[in-house]
PDB file of C-alpha atoms in Angstrom:
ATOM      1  CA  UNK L   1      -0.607  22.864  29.062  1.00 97.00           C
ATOM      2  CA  UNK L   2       0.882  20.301  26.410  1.00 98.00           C
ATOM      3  CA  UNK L   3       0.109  17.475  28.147  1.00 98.00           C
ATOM      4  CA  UNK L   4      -1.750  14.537  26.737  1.00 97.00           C
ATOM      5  CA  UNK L   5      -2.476  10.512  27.263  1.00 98.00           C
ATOM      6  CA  UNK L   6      -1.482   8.534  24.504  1.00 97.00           C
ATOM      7  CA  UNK L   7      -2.163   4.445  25.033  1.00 97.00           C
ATOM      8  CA  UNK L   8      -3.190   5.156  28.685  1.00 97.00           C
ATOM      9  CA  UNK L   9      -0.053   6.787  29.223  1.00 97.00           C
ATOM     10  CA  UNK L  10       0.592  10.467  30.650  1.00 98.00           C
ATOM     11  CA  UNK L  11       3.147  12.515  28.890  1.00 98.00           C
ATOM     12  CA  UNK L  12       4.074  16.014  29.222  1.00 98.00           C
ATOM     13  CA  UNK L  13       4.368  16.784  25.468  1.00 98.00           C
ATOM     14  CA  UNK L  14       2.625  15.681  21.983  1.00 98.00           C
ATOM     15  CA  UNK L  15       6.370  15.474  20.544  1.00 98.00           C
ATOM     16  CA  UNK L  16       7.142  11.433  20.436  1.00 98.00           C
ATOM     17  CA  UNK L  17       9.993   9.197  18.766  1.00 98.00           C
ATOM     18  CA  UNK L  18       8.425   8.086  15.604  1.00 96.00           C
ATOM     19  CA  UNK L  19       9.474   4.062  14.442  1.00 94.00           C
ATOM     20  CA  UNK L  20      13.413   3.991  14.713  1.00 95.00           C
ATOM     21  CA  UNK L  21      15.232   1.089  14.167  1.00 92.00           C
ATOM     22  CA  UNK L  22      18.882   0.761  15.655  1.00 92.00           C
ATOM     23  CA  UNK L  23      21.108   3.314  13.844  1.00 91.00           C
ATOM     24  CA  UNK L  24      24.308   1.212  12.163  1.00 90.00           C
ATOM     25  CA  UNK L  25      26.595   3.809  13.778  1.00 92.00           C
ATOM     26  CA  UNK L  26      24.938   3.349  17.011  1.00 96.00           C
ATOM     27  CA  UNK L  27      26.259   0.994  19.758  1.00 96.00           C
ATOM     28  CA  UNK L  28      23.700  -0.256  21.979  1.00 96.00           C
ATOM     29  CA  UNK L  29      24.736   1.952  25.025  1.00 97.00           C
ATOM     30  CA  UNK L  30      23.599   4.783  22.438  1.00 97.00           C
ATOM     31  CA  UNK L  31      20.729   3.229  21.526  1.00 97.00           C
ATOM     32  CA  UNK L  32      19.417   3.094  25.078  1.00 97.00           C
ATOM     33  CA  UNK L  33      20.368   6.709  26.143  1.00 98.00           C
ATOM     34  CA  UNK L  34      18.546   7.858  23.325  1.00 98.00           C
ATOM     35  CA  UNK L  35      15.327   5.770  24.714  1.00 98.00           C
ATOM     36  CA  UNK L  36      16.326   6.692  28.058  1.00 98.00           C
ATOM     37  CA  UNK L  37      16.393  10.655  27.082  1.00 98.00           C
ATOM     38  CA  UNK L  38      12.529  10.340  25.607  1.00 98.00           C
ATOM     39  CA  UNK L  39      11.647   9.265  28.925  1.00 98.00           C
ATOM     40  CA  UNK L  40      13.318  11.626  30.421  1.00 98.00           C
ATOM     41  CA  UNK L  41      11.558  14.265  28.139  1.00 98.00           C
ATOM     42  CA  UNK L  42       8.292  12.918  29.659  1.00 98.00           C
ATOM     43  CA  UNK L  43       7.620  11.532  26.077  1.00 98.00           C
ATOM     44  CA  UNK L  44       7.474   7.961  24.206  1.00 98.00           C
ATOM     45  CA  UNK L  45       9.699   5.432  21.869  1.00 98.00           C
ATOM     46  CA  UNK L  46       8.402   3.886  19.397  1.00 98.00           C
ATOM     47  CA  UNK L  47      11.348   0.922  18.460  1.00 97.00           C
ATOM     48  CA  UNK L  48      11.697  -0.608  14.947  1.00 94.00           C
ATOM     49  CA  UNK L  49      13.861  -3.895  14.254  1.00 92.00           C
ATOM     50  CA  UNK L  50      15.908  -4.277  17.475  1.00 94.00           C
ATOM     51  CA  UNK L  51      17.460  -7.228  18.885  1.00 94.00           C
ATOM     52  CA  UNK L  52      15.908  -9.102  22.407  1.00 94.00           C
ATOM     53  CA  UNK L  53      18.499  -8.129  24.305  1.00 96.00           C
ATOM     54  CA  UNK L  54      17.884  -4.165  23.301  1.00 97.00           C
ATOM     55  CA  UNK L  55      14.328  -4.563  23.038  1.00 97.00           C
ATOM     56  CA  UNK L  56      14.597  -5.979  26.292  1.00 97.00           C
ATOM     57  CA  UNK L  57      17.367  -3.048  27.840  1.00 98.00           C
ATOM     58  CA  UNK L  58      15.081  -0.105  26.525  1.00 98.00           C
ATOM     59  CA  UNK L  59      12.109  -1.460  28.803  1.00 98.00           C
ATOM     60  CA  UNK L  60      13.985  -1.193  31.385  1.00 98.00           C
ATOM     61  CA  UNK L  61      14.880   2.209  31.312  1.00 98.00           C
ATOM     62  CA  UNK L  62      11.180   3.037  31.744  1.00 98.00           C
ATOM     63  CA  UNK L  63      10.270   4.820  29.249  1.00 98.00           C
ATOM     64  CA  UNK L  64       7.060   4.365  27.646  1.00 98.00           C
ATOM     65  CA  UNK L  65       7.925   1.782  24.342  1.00 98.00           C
ATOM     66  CA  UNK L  66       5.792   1.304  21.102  1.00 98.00           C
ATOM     67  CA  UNK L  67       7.146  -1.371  18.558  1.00 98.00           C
ATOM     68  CA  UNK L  68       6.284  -1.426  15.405  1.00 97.00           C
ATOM     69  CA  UNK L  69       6.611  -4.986  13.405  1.00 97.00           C
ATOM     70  CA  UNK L  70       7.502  -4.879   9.601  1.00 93.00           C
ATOM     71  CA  UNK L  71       5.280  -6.585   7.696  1.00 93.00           C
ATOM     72  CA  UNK L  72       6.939 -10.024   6.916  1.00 94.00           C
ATOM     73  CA  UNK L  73       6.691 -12.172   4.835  1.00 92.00           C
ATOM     74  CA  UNK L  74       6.303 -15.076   7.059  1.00 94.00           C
ATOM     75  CA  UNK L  75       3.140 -14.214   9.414  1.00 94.00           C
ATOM     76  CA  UNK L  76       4.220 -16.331  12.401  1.00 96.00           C
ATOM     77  CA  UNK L  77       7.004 -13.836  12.626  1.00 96.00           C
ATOM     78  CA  UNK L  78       4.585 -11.563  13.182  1.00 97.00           C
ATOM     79  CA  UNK L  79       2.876 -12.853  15.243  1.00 98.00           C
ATOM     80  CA  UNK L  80       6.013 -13.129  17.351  1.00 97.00           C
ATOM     81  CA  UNK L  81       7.121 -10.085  17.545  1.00 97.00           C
ATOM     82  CA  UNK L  82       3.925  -8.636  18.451  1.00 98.00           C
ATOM     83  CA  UNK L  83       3.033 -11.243  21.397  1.00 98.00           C
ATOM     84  CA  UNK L  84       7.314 -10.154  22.537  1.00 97.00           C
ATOM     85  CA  UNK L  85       6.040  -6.882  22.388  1.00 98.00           C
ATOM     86  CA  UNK L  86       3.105  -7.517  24.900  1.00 98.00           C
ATOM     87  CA  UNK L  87       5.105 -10.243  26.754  1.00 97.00           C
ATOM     88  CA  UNK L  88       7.994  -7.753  27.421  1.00 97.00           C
ATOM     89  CA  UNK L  89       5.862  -4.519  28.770  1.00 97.00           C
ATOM     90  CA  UNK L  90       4.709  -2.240  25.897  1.00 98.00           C
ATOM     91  CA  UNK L  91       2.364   0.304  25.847  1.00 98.00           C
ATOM     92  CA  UNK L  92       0.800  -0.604  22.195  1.00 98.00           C
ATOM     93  CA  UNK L  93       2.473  -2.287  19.062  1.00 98.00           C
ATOM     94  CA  UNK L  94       1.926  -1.908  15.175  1.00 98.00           C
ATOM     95  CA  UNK L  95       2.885  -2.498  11.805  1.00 96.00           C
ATOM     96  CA  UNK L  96       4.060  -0.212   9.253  1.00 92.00           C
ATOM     97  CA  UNK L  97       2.071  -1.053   5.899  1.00 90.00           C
ATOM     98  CA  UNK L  98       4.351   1.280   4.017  1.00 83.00           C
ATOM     99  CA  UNK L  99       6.641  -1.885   3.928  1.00 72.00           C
ATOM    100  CA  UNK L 100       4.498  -4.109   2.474  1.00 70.00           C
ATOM    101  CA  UNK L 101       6.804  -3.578  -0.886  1.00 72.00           C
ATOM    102  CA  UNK L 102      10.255  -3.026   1.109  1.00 68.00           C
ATOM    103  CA  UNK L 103      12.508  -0.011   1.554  1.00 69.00           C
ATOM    104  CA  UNK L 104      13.309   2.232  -1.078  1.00 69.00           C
ATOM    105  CA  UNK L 105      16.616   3.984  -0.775  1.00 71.00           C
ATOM    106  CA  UNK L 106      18.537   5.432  -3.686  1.00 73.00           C
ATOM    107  CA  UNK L 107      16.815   4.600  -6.583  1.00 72.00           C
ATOM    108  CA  UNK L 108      16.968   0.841  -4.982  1.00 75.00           C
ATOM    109  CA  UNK L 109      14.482  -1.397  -3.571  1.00 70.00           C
ATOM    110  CA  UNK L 110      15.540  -3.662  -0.367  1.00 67.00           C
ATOM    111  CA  UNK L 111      14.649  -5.900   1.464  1.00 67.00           C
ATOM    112  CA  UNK L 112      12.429  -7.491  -0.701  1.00 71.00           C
ATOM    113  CA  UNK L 113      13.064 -10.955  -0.311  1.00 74.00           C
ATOM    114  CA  UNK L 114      11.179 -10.717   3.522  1.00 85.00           C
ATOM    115  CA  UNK L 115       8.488  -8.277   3.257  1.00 89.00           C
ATOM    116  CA  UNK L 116       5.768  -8.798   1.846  1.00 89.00           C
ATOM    117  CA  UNK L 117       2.066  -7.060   1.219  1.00 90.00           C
ATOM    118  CA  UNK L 118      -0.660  -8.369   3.948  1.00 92.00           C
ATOM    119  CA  UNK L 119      -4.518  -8.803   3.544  1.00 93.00           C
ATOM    120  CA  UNK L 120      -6.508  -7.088   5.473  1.00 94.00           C
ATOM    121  CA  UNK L 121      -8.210 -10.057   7.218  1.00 96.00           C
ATOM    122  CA  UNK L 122      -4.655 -11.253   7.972  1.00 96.00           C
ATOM    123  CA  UNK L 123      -3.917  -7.712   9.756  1.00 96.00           C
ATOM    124  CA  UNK L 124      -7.653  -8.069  11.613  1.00 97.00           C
ATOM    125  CA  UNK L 125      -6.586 -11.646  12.884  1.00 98.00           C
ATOM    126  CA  UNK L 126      -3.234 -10.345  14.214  1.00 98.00           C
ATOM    127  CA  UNK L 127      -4.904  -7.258  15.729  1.00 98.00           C
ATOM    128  CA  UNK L 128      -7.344  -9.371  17.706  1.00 98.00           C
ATOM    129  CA  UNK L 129      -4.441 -11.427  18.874  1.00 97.00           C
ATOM    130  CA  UNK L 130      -2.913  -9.507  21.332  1.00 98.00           C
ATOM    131  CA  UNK L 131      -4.606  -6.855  24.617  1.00 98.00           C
ATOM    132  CA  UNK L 132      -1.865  -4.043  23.555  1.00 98.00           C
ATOM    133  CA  UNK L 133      -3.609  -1.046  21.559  1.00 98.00           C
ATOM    134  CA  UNK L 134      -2.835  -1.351  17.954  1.00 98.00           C
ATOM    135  CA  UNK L 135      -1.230   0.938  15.252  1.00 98.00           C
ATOM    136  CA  UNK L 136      -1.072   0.861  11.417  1.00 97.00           C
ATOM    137  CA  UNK L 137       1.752   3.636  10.418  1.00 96.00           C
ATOM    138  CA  UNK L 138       2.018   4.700   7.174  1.00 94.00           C
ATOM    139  CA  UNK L 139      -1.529   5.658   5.841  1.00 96.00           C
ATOM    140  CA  UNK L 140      -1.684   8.462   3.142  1.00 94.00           C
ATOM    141  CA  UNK L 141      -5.394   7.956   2.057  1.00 95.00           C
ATOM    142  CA  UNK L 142      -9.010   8.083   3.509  1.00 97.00           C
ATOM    143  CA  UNK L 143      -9.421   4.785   1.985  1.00 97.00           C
ATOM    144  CA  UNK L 144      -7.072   3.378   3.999  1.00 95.00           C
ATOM    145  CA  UNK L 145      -7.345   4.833   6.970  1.00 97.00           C
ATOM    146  CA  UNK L 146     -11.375   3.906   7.213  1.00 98.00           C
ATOM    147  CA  UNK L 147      -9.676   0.089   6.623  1.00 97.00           C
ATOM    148  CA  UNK L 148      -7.634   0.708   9.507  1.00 97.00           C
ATOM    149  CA  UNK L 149     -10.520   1.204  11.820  1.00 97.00           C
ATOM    150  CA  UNK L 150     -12.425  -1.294  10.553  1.00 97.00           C
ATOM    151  CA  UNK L 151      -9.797  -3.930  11.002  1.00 97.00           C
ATOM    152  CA  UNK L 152      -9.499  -2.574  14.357  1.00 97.00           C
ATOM    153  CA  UNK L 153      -6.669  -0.569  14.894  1.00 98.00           C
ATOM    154  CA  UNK L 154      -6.831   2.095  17.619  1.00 98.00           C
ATOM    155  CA  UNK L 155      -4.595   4.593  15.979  1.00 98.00           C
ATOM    156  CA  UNK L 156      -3.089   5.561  12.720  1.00 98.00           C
ATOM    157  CA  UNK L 157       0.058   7.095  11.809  1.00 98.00           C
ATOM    158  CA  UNK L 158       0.039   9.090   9.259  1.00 97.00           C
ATOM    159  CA  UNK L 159       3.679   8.830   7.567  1.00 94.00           C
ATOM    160  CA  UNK L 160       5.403   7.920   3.686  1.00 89.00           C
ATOM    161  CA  UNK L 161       8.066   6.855   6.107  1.00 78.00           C
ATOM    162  CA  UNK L 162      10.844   9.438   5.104  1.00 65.00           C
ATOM    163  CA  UNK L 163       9.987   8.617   1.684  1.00 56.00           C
ATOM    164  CA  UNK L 164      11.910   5.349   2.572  1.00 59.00           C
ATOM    165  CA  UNK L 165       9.728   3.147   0.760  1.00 69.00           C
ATOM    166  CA  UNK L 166       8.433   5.438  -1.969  1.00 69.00           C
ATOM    167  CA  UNK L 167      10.263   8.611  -3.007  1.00 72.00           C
ATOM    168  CA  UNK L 168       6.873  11.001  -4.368  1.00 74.00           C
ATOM    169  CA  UNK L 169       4.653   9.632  -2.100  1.00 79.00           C
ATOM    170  CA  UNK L 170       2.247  12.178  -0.583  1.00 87.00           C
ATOM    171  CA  UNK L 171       4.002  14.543   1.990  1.00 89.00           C
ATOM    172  CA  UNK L 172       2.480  13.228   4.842  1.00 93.00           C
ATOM    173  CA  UNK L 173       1.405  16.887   6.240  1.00 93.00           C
ATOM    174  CA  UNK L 174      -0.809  17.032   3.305  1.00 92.00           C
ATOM    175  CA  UNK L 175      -2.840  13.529   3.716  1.00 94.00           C
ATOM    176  CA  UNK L 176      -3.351  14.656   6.959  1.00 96.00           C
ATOM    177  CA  UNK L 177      -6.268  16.876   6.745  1.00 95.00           C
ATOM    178  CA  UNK L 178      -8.138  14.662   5.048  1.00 96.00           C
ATOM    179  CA  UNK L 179      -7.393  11.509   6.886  1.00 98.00           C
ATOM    180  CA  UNK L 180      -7.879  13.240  10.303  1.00 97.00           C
ATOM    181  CA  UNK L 181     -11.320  14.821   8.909  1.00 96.00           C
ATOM    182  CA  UNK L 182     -12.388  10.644   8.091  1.00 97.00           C
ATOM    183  CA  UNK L 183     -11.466   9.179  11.143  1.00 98.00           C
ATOM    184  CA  UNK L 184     -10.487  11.257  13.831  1.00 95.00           C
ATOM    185  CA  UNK L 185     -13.569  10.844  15.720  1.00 94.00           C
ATOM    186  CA  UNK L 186     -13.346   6.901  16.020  1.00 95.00           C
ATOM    187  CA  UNK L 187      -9.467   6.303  16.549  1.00 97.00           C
ATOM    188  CA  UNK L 188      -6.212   8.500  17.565  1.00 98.00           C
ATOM    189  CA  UNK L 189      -4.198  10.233  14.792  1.00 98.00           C
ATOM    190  CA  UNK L 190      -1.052  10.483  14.847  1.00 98.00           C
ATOM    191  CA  UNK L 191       1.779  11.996  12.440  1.00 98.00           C
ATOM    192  CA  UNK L 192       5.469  12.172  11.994  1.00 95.00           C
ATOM    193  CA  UNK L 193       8.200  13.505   9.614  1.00 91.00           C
ATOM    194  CA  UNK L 194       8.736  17.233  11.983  1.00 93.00           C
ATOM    195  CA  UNK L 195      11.285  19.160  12.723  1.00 94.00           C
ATOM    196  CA  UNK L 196       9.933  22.051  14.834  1.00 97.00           C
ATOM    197  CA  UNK L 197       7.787  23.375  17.955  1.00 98.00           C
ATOM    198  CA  UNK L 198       5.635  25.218  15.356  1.00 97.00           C
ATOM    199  CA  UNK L 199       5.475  21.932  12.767  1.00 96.00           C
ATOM    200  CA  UNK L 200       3.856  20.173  15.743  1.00 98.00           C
ATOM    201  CA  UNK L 201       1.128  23.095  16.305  1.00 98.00           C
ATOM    202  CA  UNK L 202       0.143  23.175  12.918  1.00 97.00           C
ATOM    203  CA  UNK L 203      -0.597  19.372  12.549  1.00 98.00           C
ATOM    204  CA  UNK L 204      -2.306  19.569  15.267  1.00 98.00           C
ATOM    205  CA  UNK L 205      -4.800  22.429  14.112  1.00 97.00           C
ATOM    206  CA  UNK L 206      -5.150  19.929  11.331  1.00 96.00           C
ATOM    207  CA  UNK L 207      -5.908  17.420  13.373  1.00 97.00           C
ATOM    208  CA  UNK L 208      -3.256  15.111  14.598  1.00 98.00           C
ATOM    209  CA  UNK L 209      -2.964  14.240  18.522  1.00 98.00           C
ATOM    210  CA  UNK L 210       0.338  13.655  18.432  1.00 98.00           C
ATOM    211  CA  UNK L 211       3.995  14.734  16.318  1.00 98.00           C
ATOM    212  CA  UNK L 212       6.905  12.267  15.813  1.00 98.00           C
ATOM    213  CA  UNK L 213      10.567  13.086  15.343  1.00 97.00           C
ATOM    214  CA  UNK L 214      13.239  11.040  13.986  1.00 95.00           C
ATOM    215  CA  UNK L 215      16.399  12.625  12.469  1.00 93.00           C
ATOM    216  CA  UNK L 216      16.791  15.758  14.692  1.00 96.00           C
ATOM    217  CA  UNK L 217      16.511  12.775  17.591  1.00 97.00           C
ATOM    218  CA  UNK L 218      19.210  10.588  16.416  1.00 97.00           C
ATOM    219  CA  UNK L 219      21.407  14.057  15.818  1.00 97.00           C
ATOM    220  CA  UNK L 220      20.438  15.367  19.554  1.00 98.00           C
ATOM    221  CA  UNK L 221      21.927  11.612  21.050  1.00 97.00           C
ATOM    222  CA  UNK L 222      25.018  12.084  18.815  1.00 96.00           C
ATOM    223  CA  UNK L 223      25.705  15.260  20.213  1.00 97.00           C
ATOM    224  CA  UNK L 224      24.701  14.625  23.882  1.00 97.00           C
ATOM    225  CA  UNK L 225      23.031  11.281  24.508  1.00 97.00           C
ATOM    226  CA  UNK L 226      20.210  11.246  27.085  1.00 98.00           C
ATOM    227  CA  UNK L 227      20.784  14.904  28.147  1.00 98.00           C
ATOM    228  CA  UNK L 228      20.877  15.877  24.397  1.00 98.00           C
ATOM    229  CA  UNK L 229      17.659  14.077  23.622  1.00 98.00           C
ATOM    230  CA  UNK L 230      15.967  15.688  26.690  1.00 98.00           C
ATOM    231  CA  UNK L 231      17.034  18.994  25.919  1.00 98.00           C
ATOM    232  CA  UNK L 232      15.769  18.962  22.123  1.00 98.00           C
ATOM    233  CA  UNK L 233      12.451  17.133  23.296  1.00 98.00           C
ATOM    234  CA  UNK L 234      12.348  20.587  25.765  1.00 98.00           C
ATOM    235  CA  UNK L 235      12.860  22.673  23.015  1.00 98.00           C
ATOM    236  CA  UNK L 236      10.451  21.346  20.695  1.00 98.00           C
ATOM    237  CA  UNK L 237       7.793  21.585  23.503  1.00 98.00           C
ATOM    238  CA  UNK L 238       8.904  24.909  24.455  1.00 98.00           C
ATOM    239  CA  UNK L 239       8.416  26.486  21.062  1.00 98.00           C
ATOM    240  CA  UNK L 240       4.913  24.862  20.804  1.00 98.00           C
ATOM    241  CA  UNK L 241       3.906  26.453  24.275  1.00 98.00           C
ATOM    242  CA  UNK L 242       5.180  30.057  23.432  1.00 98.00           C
ATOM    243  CA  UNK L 243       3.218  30.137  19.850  1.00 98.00           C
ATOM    244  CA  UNK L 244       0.170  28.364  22.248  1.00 98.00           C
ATOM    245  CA  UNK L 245       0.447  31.196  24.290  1.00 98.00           C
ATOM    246  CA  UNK L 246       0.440  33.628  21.167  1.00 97.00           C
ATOM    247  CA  UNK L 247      -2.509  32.317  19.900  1.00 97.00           C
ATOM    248  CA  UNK L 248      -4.650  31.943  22.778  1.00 98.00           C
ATOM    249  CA  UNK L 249      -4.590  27.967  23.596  1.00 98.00           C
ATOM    250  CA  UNK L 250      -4.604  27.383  27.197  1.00 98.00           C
ATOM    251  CA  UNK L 251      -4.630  23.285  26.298  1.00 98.00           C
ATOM    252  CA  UNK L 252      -3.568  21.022  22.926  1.00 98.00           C
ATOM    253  CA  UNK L 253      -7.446  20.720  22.646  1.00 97.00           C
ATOM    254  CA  UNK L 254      -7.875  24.590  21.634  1.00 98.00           C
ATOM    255  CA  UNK L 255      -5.472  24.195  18.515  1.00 98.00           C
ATOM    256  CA  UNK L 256      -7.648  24.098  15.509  1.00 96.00           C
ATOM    257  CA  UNK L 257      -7.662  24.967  11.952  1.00 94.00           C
ATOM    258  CA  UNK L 258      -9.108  28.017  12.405  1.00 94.00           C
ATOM    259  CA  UNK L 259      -5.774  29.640  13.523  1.00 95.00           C
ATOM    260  CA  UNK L 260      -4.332  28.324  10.568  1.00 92.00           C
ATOM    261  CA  UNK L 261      -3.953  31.316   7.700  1.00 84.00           C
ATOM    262  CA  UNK L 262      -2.706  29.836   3.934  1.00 74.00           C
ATOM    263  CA  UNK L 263      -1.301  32.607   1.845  1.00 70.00           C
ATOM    264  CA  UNK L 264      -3.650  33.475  -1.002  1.00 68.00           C
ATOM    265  CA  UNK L 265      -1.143  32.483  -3.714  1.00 67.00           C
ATOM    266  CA  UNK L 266      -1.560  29.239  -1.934  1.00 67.00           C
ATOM    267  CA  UNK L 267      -4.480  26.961  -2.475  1.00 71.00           C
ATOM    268  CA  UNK L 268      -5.508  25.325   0.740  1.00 67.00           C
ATOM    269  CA  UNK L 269      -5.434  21.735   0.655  1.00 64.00           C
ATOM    270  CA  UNK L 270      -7.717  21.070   3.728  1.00 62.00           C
TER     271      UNK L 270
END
């Protein structure tokens, strides 16, 4: 069984759509079939900077939305987009605080001039503003994760965001243990960055509840929109249940770091 609730929703796998912003060589019709195909999936969207018209169109498909708010300079805008998020018919909403100093793409910073690094009682104020369950993506440390609960936040996302914002940060398979181990008692853990069935059982022997996908989505809607989203969600899922089923775990709850084995020229990390 890989079923599991995630933000009082009911989905059939642990494999989600981490934080994706429209693709420039995506129309909107693409865009949406790609939303529509995680529903599809019996899985969840998590939407980055969209327009209201495509915010708006990938509600309406039905599948299960998260947005996630950059972390901009101007708070009102903020504020905005989180209180559109609830206004429109999310199931939670976030920020990414691996943004705080812009993007980081090819030895060059971006988007600078709008992002900007928030205090932590600004992030607690904008947290209590709104009913939706809140998320703060990109944590890499304990530290930061504890300030995560503390301001609030109801789940974390552990993620260096592609290395999009900082190219050695820590891979964020290896914060994990660590940052699950801290917190994973008092608020959901979540990770992203995967590519396989057997990447999402192994984060979540080390503690994640849930594993998001990016790239191999985007490639699956080039290749066959909805269907082709669906069908690589299904294979993800697949693969997880077959090594469940080698090792034993009836449910996601039985996965646990003791069916982990490092090799011994390896030093464990967790």
């Amino acid at each position: 069984d890989t079923s599991l609730t995630l933000f009082g929703v009911k989905m059939k796998t642990p494999a989600f759509c981490s934080a994706m912003s429209k693709p420039e060589f995506f129309s909107d019709e693409e865009m949406i079939d790609l939303v529509r195909g995680m529903g599809n999936a019996g899985s969840m969207m998590t939407l980055g900077v969209v327009d209201s018209e495509l915010f708006q169109s990938a509600i309406d498909t039905g599948t299960p939305v998260v947005k996630m708010v950059k972390p901009y300079q101007d708070t009102n805008l903020i504020y905005k987009e989180v209180n559109e998020a609830e206004r429109r018919g999310c199931v939670a909403v976030g920020t990414d605080i691996d943004h705080f100093y812009g993007t980081y793409r090819d030895g060059r910073p971006g988007r600078t001039e709008n992002l900007a690094p928030k205090h932590s009682d600004e992030l607690r104020q904008v947290i209590a503003s709104t009913k939706l369950p809140f998320i703060i993506k990109g944590v890499l440390s304990v530290e930061d994760a504890r300030k995560a609960v503390e301001m609030g936040a109801v789940a974390v996302v552990v993620s260096n965001h592609g290395w999009g914002a900082f190219d050695f940060g820590v891979p964020a398979v290896v914060a994990l243990p660590k940052v699950a181990k801290a917190i994973g008692e008092q608020t959901t853990v979540l990770v992203d960055g995967l590519r396989t069935g057997n990447d999402v059982f192994k984060v979540l022997a080390l503690g994640a509840e849930g594993a998001g996908f990016a790239n191999a989505i985007v490639m699956a809607a080039s290749a066959g929109g909805a269907e082709g989203v669906q069908q690589f969600i299904g294979f993800i899922t697949a693969e997880l249940e077959r090594t469940m089923a080698i090792c034993g775990c009836p449910r996601l709850a039985a996965i646990d770091r003791s069916l982990l084995v490092v090799s011994p020229e390896i030093k464990p990390w967790w």
